[in-house]
Short mmCIF file of N, CA and C in Angstrom, two decimals:
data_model
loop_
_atom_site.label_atom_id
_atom_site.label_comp_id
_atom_site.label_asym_id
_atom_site.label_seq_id
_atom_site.Cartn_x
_atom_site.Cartn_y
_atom_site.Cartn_z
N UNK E 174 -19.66 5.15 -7.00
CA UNK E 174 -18.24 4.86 -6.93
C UNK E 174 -18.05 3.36 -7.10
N UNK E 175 -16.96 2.99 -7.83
CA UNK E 175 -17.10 1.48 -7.78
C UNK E 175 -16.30 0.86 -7.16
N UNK E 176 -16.15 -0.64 -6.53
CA UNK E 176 -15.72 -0.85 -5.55
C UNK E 176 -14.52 -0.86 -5.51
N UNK E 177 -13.72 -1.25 -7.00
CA UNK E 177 -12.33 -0.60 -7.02
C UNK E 177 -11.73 0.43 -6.29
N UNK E 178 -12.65 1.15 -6.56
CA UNK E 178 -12.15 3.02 -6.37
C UNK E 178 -12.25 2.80 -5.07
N UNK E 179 -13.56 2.25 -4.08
CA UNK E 179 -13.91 1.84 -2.87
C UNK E 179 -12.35 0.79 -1.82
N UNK E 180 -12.35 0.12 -2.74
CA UNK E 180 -10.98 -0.17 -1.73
C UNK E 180 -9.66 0.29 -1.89
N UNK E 181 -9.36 0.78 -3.42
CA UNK E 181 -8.24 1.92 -3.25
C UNK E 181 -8.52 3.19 -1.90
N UNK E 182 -9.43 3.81 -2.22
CA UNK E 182 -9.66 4.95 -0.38
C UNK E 182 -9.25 4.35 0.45
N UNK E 183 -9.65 3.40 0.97
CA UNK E 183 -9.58 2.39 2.03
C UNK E 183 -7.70 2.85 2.51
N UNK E 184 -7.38 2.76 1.83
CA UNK E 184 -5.20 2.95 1.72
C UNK E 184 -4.97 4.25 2.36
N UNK E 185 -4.26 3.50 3.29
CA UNK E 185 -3.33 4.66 4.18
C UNK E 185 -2.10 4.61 4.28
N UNK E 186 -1.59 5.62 4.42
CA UNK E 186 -0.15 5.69 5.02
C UNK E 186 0.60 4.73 3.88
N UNK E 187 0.73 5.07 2.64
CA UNK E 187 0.94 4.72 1.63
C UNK E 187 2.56 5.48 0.95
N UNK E 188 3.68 4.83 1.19
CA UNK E 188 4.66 5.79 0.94
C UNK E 188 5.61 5.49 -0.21
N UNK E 189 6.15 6.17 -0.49
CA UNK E 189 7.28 5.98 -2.29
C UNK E 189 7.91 6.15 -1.88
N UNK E 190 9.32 5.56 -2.42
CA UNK E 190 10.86 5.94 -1.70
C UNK E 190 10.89 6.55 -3.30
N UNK E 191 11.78 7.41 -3.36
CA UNK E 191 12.75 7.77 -4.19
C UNK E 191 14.06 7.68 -4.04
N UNK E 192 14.65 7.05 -4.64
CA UNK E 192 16.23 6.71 -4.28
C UNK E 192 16.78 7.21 -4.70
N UNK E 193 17.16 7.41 -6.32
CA UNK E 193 18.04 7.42 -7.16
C UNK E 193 17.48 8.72 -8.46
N UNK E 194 17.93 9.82 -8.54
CA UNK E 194 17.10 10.97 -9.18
C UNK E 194 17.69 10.88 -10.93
N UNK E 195 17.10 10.62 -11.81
CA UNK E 195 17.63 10.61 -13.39
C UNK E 195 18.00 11.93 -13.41
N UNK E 196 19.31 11.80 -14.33
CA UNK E 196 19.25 13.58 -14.66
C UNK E 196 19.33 13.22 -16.37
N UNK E 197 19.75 14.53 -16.54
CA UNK E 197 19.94 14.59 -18.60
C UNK E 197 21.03 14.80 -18.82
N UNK E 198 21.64 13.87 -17.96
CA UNK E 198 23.47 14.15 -17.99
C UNK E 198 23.76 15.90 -17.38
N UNK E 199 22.84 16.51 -17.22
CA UNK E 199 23.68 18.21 -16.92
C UNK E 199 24.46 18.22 -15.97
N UNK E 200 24.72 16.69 -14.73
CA UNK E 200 25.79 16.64 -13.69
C UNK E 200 27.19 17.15 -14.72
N UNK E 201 27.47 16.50 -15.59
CA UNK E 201 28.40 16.50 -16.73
C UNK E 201 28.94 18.08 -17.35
N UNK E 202 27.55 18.79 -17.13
CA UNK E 202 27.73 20.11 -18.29
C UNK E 202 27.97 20.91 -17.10
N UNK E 203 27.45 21.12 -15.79
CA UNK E 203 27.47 21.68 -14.78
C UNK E 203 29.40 21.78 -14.36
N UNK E 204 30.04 20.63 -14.64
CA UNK E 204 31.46 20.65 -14.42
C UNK E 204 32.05 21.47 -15.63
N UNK E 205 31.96 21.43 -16.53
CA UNK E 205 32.46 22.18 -17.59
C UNK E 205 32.09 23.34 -17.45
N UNK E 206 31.09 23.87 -17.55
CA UNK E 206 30.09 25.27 -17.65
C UNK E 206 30.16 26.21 -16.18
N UNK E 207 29.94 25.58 -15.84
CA UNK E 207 29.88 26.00 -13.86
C UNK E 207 28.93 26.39 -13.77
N UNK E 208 27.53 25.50 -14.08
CA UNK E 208 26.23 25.77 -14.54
C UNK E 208 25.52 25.46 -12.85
N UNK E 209 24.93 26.65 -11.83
CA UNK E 209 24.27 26.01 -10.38
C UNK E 209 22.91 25.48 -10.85
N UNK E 210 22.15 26.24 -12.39
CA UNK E 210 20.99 25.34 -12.24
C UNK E 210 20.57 23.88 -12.18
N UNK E 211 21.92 23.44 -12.35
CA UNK E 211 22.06 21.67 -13.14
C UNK E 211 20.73 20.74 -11.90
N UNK E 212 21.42 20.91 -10.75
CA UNK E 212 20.03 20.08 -9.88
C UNK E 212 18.43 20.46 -10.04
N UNK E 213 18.15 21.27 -11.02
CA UNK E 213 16.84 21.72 -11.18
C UNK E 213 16.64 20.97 -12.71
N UNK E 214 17.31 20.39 -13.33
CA UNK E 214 17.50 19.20 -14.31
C UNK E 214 16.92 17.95 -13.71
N UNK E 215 17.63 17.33 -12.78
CA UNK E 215 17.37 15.97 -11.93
C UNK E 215 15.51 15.60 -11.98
N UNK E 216 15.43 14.58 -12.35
CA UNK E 216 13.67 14.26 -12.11
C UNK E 216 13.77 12.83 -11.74
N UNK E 217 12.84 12.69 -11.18
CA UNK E 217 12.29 11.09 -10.69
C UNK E 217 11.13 10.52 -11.67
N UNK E 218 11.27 9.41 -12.14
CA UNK E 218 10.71 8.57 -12.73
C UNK E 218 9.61 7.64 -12.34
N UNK E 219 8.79 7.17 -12.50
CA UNK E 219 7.95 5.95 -11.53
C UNK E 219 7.62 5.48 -13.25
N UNK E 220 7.88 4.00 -13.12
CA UNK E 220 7.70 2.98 -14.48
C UNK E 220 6.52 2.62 -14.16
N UNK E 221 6.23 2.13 -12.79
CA UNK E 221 5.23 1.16 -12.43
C UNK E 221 5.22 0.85 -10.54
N UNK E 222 3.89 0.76 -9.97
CA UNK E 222 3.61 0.79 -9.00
C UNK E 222 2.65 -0.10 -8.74
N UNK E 223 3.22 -0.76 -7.39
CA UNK E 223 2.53 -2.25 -7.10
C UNK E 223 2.29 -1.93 -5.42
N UNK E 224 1.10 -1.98 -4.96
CA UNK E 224 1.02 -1.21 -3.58
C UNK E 224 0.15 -2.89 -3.11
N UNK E 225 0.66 -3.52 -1.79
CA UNK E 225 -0.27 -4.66 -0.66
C UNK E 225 -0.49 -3.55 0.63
N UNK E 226 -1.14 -4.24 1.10
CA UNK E 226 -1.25 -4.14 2.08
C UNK E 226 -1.74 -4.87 3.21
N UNK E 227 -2.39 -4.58 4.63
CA UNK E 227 -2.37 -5.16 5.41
C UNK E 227 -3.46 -4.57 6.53
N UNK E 228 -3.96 -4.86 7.33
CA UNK E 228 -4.45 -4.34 8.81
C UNK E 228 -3.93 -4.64 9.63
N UNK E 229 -3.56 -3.50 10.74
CA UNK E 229 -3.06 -3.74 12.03
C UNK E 229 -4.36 -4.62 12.93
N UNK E 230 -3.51 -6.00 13.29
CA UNK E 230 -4.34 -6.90 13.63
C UNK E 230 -3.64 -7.29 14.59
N UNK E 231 -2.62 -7.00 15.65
CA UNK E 231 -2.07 -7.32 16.15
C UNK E 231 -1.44 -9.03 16.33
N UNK E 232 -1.34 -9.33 15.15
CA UNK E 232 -0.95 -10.87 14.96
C UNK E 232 -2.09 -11.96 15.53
N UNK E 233 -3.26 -10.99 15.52
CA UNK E 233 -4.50 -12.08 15.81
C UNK E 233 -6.08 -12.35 14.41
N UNK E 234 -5.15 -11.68 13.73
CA UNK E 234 -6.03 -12.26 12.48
C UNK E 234 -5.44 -12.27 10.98
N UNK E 235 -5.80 -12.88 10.19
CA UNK E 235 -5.15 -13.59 8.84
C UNK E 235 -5.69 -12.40 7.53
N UNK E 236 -6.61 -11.94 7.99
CA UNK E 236 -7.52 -11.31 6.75
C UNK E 236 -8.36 -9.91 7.54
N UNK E 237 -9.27 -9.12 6.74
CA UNK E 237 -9.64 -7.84 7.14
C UNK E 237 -11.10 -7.86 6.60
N UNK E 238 -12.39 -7.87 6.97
CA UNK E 238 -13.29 -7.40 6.81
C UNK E 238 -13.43 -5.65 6.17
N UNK E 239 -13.90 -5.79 5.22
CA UNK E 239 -14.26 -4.54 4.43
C UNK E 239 -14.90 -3.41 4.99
N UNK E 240 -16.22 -3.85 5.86
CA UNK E 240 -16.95 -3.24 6.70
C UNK E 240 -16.64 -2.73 8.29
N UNK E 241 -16.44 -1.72 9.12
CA UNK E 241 -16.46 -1.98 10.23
C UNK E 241 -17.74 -1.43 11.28
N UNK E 242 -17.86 -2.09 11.98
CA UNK E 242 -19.32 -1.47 12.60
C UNK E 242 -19.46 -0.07 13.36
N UNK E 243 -18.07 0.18 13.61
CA UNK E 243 -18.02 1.88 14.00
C UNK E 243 -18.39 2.92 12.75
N UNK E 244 -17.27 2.31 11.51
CA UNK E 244 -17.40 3.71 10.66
C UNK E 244 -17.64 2.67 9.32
N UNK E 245 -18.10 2.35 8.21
CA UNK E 245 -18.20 1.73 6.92
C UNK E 245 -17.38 2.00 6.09
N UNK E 246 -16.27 3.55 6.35
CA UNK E 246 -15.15 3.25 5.81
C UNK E 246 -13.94 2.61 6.04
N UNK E 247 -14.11 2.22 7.10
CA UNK E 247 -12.53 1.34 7.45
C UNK E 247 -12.63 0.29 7.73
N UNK E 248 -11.62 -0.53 7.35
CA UNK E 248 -11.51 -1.80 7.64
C UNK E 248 -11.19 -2.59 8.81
N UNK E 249 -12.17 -3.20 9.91
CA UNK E 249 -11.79 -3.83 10.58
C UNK E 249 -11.02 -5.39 10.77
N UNK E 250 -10.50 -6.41 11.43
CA UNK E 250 -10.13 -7.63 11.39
C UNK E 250 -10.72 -8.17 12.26
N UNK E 251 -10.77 -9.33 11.21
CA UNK E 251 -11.49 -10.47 11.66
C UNK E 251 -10.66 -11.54 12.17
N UNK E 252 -10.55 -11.00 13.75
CA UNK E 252 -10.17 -11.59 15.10
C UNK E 252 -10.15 -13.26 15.22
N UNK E 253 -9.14 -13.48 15.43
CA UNK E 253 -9.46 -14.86 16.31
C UNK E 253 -8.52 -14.79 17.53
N UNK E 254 -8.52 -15.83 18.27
CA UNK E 254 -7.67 -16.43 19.63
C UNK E 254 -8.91 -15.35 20.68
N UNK E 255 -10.15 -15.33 20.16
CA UNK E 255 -10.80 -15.01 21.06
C UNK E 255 -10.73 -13.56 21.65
N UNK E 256 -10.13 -13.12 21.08
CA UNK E 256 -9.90 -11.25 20.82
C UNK E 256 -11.22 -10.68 20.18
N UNK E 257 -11.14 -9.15 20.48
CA UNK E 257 -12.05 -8.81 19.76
C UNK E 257 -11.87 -7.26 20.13
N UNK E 258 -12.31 -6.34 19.24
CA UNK E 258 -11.85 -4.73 18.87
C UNK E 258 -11.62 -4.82 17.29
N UNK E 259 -11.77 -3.26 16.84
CA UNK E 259 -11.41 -3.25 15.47
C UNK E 259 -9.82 -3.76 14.78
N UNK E 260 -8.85 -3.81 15.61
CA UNK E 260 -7.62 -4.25 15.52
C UNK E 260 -6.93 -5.40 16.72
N UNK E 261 -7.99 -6.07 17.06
CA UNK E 261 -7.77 -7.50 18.04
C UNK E 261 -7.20 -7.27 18.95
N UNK E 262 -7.37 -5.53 20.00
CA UNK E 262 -6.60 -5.42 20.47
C UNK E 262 -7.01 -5.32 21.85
N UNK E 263 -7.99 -6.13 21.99
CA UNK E 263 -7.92 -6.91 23.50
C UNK E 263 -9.11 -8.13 23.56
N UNK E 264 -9.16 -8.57 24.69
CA UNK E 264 -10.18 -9.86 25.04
C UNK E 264 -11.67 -9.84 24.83
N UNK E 265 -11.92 -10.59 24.35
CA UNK E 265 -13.46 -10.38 24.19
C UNK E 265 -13.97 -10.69 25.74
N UNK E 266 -15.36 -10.20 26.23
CA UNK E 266 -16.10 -10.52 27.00
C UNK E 266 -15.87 -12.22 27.72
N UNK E 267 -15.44 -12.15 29.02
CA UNK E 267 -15.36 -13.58 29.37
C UNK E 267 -14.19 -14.27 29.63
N UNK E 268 -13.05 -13.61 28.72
CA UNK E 268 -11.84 -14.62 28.13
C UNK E 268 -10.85 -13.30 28.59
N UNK E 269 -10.68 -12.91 30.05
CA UNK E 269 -9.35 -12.42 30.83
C UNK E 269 -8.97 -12.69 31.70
N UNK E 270 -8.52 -13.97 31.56
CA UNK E 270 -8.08 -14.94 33.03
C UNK E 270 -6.48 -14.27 32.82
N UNK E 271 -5.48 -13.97 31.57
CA UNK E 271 -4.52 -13.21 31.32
C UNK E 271 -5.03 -12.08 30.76
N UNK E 272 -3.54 -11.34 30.90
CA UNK E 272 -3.31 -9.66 30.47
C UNK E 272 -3.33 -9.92 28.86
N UNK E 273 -4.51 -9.09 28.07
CA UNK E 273 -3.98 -9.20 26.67
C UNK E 273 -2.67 -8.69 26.19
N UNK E 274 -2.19 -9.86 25.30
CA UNK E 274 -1.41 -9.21 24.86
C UNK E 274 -1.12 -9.58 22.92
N UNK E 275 0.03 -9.12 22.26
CA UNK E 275 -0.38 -8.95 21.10
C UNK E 275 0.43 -10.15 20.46
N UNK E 276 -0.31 -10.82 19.81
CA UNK E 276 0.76 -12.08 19.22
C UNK E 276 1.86 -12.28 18.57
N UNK E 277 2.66 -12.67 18.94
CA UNK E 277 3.88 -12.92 17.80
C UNK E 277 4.35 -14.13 17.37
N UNK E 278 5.25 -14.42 16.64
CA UNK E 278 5.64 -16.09 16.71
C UNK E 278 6.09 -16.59 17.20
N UNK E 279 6.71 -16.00 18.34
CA UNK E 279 7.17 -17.20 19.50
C UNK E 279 6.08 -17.36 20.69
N UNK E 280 5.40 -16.49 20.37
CA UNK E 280 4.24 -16.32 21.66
C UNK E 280 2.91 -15.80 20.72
N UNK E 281 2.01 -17.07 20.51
CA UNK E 281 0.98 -17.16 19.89
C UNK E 281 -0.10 -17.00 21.22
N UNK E 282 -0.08 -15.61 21.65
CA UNK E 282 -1.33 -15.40 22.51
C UNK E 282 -2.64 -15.75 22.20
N UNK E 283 -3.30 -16.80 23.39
CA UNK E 283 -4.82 -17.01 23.16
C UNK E 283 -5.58 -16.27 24.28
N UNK E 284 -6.45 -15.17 24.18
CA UNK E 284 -7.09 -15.05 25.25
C UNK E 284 -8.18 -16.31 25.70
N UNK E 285 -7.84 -16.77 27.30
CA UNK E 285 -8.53 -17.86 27.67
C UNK E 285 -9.89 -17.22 28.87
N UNK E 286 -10.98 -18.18 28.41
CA UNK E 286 -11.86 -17.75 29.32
C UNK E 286 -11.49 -17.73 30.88
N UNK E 287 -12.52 -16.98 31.45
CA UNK E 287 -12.34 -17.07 33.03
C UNK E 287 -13.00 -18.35 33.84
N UNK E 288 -12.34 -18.79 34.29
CA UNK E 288 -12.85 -20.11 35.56
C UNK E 288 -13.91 -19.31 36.21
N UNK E 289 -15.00 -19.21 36.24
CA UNK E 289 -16.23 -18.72 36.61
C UNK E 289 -17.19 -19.87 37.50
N UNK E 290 -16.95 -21.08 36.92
CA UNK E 290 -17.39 -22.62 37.60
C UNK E 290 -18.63 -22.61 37.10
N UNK E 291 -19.00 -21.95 36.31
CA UNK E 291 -20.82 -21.78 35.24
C UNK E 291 -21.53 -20.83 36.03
N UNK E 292 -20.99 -20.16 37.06
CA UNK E 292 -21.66 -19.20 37.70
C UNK E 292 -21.93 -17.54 36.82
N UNK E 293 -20.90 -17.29 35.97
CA UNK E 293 -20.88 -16.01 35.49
C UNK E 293 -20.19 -16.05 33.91
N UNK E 294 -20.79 -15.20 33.09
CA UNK E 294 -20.11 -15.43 31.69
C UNK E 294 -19.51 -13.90 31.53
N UNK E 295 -18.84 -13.01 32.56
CA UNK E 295 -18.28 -11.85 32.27
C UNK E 295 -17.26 -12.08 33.51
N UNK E 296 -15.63 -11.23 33.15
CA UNK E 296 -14.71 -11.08 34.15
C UNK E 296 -14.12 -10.02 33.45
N UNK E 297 -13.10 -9.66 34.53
CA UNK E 297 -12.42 -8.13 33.80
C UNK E 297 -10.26 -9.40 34.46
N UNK E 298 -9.18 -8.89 34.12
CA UNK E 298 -8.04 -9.25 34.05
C UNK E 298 -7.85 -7.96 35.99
N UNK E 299 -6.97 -9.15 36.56
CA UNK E 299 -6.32 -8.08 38.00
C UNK E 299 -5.03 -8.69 38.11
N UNK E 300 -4.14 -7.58 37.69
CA UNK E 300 -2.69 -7.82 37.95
C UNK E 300 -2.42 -8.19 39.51
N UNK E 301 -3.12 -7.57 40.19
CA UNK E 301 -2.62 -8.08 41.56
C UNK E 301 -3.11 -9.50 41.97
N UNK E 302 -4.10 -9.74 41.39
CA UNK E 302 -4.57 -10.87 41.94
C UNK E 302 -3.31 -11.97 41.00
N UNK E 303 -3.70 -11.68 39.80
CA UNK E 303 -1.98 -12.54 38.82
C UNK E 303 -0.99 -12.56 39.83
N UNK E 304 -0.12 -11.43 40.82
CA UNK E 304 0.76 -11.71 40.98
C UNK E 304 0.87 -12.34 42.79
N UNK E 305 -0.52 -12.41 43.08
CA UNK E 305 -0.48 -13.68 44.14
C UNK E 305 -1.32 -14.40 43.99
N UNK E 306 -1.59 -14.87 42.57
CA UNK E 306 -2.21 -16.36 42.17
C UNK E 306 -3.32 -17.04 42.84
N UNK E 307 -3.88 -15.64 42.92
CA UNK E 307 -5.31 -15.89 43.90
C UNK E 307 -7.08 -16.61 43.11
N UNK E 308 -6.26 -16.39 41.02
CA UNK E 308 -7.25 -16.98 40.46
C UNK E 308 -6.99 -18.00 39.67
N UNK E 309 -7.73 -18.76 39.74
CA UNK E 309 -7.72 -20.46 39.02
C UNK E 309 -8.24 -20.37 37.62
N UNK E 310 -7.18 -20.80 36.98
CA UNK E 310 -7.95 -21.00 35.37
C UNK E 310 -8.59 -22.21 34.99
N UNK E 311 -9.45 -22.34 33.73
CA UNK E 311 -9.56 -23.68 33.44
C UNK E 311 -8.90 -24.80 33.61
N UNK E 312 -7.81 -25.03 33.52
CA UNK E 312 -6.83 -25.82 33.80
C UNK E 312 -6.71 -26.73 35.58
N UNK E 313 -7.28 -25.65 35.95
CA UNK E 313 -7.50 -26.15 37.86
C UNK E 313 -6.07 -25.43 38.61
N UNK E 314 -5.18 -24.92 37.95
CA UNK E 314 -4.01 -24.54 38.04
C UNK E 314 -4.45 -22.60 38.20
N UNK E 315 -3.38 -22.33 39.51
CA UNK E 315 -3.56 -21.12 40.32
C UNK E 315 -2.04 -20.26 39.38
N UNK E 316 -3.30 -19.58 37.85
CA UNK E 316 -2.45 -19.12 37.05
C UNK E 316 -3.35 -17.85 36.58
N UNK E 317 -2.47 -16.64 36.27
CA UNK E 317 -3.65 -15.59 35.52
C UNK E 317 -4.48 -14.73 36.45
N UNK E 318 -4.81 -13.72 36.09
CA UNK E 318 -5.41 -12.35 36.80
C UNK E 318 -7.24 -12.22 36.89
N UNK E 319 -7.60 -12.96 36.35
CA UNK E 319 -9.21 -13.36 36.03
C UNK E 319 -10.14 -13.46 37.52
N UNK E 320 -10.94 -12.35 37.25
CA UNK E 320 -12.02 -12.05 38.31
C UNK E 320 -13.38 -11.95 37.77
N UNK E 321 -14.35 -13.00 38.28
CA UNK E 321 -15.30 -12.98 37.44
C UNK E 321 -16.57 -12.13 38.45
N UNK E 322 -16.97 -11.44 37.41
CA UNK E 322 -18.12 -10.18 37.71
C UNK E 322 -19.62 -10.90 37.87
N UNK E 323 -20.11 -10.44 38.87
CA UNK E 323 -21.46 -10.52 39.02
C UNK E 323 -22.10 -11.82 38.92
N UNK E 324 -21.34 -12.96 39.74
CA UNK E 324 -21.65 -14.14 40.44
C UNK E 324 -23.04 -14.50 40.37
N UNK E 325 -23.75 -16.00 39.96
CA UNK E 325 -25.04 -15.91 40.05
C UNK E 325 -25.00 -16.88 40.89
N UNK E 326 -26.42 -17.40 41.38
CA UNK E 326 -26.78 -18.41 41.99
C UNK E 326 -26.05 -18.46 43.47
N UNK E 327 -26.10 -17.49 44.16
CA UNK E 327 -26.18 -17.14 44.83
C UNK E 327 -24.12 -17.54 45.80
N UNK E 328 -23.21 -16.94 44.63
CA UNK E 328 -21.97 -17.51 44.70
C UNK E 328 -21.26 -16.63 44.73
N UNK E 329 -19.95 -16.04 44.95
CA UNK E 329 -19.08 -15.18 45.76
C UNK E 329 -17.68 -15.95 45.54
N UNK E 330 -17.24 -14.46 45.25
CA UNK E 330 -14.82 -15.16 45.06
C UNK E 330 -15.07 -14.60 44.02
N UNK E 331 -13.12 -14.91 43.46
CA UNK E 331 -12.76 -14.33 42.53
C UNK E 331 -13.12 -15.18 40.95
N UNK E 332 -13.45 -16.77 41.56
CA UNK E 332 -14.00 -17.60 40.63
C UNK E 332 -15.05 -18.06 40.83
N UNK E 333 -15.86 -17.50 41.53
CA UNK E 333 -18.01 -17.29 41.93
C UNK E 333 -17.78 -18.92 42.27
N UNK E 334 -16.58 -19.45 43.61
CA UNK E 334 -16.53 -20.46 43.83
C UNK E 334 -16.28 -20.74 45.40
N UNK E 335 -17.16 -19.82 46.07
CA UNK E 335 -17.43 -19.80 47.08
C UNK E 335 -19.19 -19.89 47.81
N UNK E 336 -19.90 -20.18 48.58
CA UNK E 336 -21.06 -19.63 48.64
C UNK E 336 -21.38 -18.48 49.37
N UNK E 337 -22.21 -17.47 49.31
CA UNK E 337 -22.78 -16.30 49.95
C UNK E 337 -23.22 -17.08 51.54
N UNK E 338 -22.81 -15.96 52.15
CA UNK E 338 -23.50 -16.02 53.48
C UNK E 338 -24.67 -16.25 53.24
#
């Protein structure tokens, strides 16, 4: 198959409007005649067809990788603001001090790492903890839902910034 043909498949959800139906004038003969077949006259035309497209990337990437590592036929995106999924549609490992969410232009979401203090390079996002500001982001500022998992060096809290008994 050649790769033409290879990224035409690739196309989904691919749709034609038809607006406007040509007839052979029989609207015309149908008034005179009192002809009911006349709408079985009417046909649609296509001159020429120009199809873009796009990946749902949730406003976190510019372009689409050809390959994806689940299936080799579909196209995944190539993520930034530190996202990561076949369609950027949540935080990569590390970076859920906030709730993902999906970018737009007034709100260019970055997922930001978790304040961990170098103790831990994994956290998961806790709305409750967000909404009594119990975790510290990079910033030093008591902002964001970020709980970091599995504390090393012998450290404890929600930012492995406490010591163990």
């Amino acid at each position: 198959m050649s790769a033409t043909l290879q990224e035409w498949s690739t196309a989904t959800k691919i749709r034609l409007q038809f607006i406007r139906p040509k007839t052979t004038l029989g609207h015309l003969l149908s008034v005179m005649q009192q002809d009911p077949s006349v709408t079985r006259r009417y046909f649609y035309s296509i001159k020429d067809i120009h199809i873009g497209g796009k990946c749902v990337c949730n406003g976190h990437a510019s372009q689409c990788d050809q390959s994806s590592p689940d299936d080799p036929y579909k196209v995944s995106c190539s993520c930034q603001h530190n996202t990561c999924g076949s369609q950027c549609d949540s935080c990569c490992p590390g970076y859920h001090q906030y709730e993902w969410s999906r970018a737009t232009l007034d709100n260019p979401f970055v997922c930001e790492k978790c304040n961990c203090n170098g103790h831990s390079e994994d956290c998961y996002f806790n709305q409750t903890v967000a909404e009594q500001r119990l975790s510290t982001n990079i910033h030093g500022n008591q902002r964001g839902g970020g709980v970091c998992k599995n504390c090393q060096h012998h450290t404890t809290g929600i930012n492995c910034d406490q010591c163990q008994d």
